[in-house]
Coordinates of C-alpha atoms in Angstrom, one line a residue:
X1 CA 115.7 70.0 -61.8
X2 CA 117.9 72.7 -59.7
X3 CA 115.3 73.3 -57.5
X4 CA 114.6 69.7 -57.1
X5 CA 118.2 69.0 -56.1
X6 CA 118.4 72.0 -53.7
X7 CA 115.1 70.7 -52.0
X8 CA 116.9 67.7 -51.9
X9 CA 120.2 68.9 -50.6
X10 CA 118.6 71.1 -47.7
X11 CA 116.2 68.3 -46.6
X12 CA 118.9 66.3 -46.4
X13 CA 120.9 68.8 -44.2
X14 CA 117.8 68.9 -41.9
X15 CA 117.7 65.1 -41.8
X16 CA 121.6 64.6 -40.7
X17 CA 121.2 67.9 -37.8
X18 CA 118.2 66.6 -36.8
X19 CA 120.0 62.9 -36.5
X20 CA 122.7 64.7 -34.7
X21 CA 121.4 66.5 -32.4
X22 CA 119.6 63.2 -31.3
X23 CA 122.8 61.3 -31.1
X24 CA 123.9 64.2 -28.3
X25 CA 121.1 64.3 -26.5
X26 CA 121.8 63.1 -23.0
X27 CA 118.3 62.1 -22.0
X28 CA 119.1 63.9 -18.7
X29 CA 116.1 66.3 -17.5
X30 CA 118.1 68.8 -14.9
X31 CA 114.9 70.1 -13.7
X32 CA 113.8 66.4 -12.5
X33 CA 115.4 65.2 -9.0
X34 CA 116.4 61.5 -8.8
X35 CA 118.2 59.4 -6.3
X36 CA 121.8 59.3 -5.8
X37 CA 123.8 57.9 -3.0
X38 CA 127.0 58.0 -1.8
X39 CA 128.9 54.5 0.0
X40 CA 131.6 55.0 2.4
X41 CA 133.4 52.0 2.7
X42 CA 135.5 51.4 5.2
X43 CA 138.7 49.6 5.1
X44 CA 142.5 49.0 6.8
X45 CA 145.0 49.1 3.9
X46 CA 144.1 46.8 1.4
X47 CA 141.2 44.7 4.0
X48 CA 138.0 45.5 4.6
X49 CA 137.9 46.8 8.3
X50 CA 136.9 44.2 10.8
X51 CA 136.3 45.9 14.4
X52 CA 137.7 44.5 17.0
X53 CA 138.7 41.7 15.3
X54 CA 141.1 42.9 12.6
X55 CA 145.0 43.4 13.5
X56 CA 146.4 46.3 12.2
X57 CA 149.6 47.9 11.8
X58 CA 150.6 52.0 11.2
X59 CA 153.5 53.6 9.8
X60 CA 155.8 53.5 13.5
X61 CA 155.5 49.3 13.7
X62 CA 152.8 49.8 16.2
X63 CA 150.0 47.1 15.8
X64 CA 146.5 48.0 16.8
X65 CA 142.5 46.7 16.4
X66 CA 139.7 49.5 16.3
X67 CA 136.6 48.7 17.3
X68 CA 134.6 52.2 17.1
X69 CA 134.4 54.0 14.3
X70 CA 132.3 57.1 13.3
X71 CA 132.3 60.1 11.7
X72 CA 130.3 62.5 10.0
X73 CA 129.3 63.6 6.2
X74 CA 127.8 66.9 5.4
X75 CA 127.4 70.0 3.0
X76 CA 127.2 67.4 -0.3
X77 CA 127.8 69.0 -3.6
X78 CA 127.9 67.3 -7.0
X79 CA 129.6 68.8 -9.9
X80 CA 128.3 67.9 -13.8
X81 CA 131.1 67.5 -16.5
X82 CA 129.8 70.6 -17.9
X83 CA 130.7 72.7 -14.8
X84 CA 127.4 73.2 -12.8
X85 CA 127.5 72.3 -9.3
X86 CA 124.7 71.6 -7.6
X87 CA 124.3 71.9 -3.6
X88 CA 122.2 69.5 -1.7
X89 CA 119.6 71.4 0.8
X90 CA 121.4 71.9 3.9
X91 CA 118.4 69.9 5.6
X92 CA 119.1 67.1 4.3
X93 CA 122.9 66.7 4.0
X94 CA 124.3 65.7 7.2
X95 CA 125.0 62.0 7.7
X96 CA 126.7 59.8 10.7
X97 CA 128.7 57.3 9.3
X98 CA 128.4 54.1 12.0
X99 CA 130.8 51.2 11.2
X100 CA 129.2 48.8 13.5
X101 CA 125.9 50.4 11.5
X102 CA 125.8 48.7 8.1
X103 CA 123.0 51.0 7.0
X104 CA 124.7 54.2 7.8
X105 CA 127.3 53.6 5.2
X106 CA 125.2 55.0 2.5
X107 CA 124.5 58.8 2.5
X108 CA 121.4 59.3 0.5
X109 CA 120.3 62.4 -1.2
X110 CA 118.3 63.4 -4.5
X111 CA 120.0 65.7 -6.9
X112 CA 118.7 66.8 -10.5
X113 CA 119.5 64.5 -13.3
X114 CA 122.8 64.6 -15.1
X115 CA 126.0 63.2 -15.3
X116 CA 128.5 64.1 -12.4
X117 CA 131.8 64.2 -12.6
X118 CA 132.8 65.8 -9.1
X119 CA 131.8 65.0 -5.6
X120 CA 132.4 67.4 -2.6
X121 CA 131.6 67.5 1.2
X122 CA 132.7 68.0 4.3
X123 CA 134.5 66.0 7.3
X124 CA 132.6 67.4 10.2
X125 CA 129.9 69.9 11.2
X126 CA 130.4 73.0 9.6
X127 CA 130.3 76.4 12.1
X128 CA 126.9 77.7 11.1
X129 CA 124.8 74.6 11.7
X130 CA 126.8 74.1 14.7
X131 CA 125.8 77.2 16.4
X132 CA 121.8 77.3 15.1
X133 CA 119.3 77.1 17.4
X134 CA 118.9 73.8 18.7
X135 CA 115.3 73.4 16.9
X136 CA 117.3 73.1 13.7
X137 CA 119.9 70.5 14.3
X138 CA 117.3 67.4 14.5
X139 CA 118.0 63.7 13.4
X140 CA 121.6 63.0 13.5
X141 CA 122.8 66.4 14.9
X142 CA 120.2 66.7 18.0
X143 CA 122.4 67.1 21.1
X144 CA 119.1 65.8 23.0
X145 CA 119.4 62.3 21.3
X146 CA 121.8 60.8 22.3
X147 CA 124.2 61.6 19.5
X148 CA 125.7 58.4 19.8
X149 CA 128.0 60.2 21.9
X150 CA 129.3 62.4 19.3
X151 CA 128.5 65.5 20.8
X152 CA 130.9 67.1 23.6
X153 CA 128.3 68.8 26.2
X154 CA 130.8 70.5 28.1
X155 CA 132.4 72.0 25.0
X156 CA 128.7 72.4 23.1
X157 CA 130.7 71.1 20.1
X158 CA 129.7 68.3 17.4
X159 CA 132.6 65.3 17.7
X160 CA 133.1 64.9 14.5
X161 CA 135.7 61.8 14.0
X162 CA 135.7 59.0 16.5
X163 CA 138.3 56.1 16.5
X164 CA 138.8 54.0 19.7
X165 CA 140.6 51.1 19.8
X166 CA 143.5 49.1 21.9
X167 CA 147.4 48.9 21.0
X168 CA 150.1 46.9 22.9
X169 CA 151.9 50.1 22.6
X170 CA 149.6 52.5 24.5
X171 CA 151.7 52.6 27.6
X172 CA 149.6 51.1 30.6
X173 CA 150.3 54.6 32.7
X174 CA 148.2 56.5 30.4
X175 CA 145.7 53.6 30.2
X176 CA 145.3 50.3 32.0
X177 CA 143.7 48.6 29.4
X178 CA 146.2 50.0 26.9
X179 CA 143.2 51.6 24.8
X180 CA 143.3 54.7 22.4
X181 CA 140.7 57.3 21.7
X182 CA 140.6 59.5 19.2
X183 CA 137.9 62.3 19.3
X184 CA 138.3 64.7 17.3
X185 CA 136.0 68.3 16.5
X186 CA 136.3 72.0 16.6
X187 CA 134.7 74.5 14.2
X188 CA 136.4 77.3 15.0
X189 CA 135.0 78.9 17.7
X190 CA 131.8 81.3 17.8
X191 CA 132.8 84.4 20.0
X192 CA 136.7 83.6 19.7
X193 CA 139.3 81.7 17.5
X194 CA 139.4 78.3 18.6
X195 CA 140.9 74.6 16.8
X196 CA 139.4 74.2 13.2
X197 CA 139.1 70.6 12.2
X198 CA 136.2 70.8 9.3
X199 CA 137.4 69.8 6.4
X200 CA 136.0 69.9 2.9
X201 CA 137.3 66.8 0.6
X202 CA 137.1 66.8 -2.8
X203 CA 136.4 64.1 -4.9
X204 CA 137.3 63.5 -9.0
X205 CA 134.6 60.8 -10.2
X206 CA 136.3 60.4 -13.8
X207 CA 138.9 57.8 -13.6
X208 CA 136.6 55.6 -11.5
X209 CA 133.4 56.5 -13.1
X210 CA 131.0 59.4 -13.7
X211 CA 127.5 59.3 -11.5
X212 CA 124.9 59.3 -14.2
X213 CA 121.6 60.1 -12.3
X214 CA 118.2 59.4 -13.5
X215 CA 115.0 58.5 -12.1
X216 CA 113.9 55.1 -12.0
X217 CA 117.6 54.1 -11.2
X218 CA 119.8 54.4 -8.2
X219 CA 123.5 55.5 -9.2
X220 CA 126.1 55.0 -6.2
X221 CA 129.1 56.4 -5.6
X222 CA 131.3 53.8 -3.7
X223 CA 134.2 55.6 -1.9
X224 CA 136.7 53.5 -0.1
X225 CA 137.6 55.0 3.4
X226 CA 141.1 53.7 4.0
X227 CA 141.5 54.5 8.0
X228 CA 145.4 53.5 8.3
X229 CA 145.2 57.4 6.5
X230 CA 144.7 58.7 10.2
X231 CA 147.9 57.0 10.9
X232 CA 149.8 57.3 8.1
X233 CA 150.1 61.1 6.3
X234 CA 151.5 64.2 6.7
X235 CA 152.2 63.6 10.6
X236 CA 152.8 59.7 11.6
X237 CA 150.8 59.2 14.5
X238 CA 152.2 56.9 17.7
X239 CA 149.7 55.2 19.5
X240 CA 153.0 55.0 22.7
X241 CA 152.9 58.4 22.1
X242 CA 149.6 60.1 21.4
X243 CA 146.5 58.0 22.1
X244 CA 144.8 60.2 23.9
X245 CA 143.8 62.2 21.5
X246 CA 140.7 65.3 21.7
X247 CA 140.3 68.6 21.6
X248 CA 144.0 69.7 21.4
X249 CA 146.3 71.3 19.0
X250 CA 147.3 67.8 18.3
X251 CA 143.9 66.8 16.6
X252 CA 144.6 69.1 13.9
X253 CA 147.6 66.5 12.9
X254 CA 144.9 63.7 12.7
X255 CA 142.5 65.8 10.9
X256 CA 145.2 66.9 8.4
X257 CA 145.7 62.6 7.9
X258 CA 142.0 61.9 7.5
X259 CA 141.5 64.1 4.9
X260 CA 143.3 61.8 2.8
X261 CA 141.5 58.9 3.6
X262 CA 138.7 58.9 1.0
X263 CA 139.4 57.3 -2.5
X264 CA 136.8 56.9 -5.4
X265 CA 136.6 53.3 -6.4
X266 CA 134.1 53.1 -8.7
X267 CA 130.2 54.1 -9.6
X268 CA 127.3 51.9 -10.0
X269 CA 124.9 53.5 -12.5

C-alpha cells in the first residue's frame, strides 16, 4: 500500500509539471522567421495630417500647411520581454516613408518568432551605409534613382527628413511664395567631423501592446508620427524666422525635435 501511494504521489507530481510546463509554453519557435511590420502614421496634433489641405498651427502662433513629407527608417531592432534583441539584416532595413505614398507607411521586415516588447531604429542613413560603394545602396538608397529627391548630389549625402510647406509668416524676402523647406541630413562626415543628424529612437511596446510574431499572422506595430514635434520640442522653431532650413548647424535643433515625434499607439497581433 506505501508503494502504491508513492507511485501514486510521484505520478501525480509528473502529471501537474508536465501540465505546467504546458501552460508556459509560449508556442513561439525563435528559430522560425515570420512577418512583422511596422506603421508610421502620420499626424498634426491630435488630426491625421492632411497635405496641403490641413491648417496647422506651432508653438510661436504661426499657422502653416505641409504638403511634403518624407523621411527615412533604418537599422530595425526588436527586443523580446526576455531581453534578446534581434537586428534585422542591414539589406533589408532601410525604408522611405512617403506621405503622399500610402504604401510606404508600412516598413516590412521578418524577424524570428516571439513576443517583443522593444522596438528600435534609426532617423536617417546611418555613416557606414552612407559611404559603401554605390553597388550596395540599391532600392530606396540608390543615388542613380531618383531618390525622390532625397539625396544631396553636391554634398553626396542621404536627406534624411523632408518637410516643405507654406506659412503666412515666412517673410516674402526670403521667399515669394512664403514657402518653407526643411531638409535635413548629415552623418558625420567621412574624412572630417561634420553635422550629425542620425538619430536612433527607441521605442517601449508594453503600455500599448507587445508584438507577438508568428507565422501565418501579420502583427503591426502602429506608431503615430506627430509632426508639430519638429515644431514644438526642445528648440521652438519659427517659420518668420527659420524656414530655410538644410545643411546648417541649425538642423541639428530640428533633428533634436523630431526625435520626439514617434509615439506607440497600439499593436495589432
Amino acid at each position: 500500500m506505501r508503494t502504491y501511494i508513492i507511485n501514486t504521489l510521484l505520478f501525480a507530481g509528473l502529471f501537474l509539471t508536465i501540465a505546467s510546463c504546458k501552460k508556459e509554453s509560449t508556442g513561439y519557435q525563435p528559430e522560425t522567421m515570420a512577418p512583422l511590420s511596422i506603421e508610421f502614421d502620420n499626424i498634426a496634433g491630435d488630426a491625421n495630417l492632411q497635405l496641403s489641405t490641413g491648417n496647422y498651427k506651432n508653438a510661436v502662433g504661426e499657422t502653416f500647411s505641409v504638403n511634403l513629407l518624407k523621411y527615412f527608417i533604418s537599422n530595425i531592432k526588436v527586443t523580446t520581454s526576455a531581453g534578446t534583441t534581434y537586428t534585422v539584416n542591414p539589406d533589408s532595413s532601410y525604408f522611405l516613408v512617403n506621405e503622399s505614398e500610402a504604401a510606404t507607411r508600412f516598413a516590412n521586415i521578418k524577424v524570428p518568432e516571439g513576443e517583443y516588447s522593444k522596438l528600435s531604429f534609426v532617423l536617417g542613413v546611418d555613416s557606414l551605409r552612407s559611404t559603401m560603394d554605390i553597388s550596395k545602396r540599391t532600392g530606396v538608397l540608390d543615388p542613380t534613382g531618383g531618390m525622390d529627391g532625397m539625396y544631396w548630389t553636391w554634398n553626396s549625402g542621404y536627406i534624411f527628413f523632408k518637410m516643405e510647406g507654406a506659412s503666412s509668416a515666412v517673410p516674402a524676402t526670403v521667399d515669394a511664395n512664403q514657402k518653407f523647406r526643411f531638409h535635413v541630413g548629415g552623418f558625420g562626415g567621412y574624412s572630417a567631423p561634420t553635422i550629425n543628424n542620425i538619430k536612433t529612437i527607441n521605442v517601449d511596446l508594453t503600455a500599448g501592446g507587445v508584438a507577438k510574431v508568428r507565422t501565418g499572422r501579420n502583427a503591426n506595430i502602429h506608431l503615430l508620427v506627430d509632426i508639430m514635434k519638429v515644431f514644438n520640442g526642445t528648440t521652438n522653431v519659427s517659420l518668420a524666422n527659420n524656414s530655410q532650413i538644410m545643411f546648417s548647424t541649425y538642423s541639428l535643433n530640428v533633428a533634436n525635435n523630431y526625435a520626439a515625434m514617434f509615439h506607440h499607439d497600439h499593436t495589432e497581433n
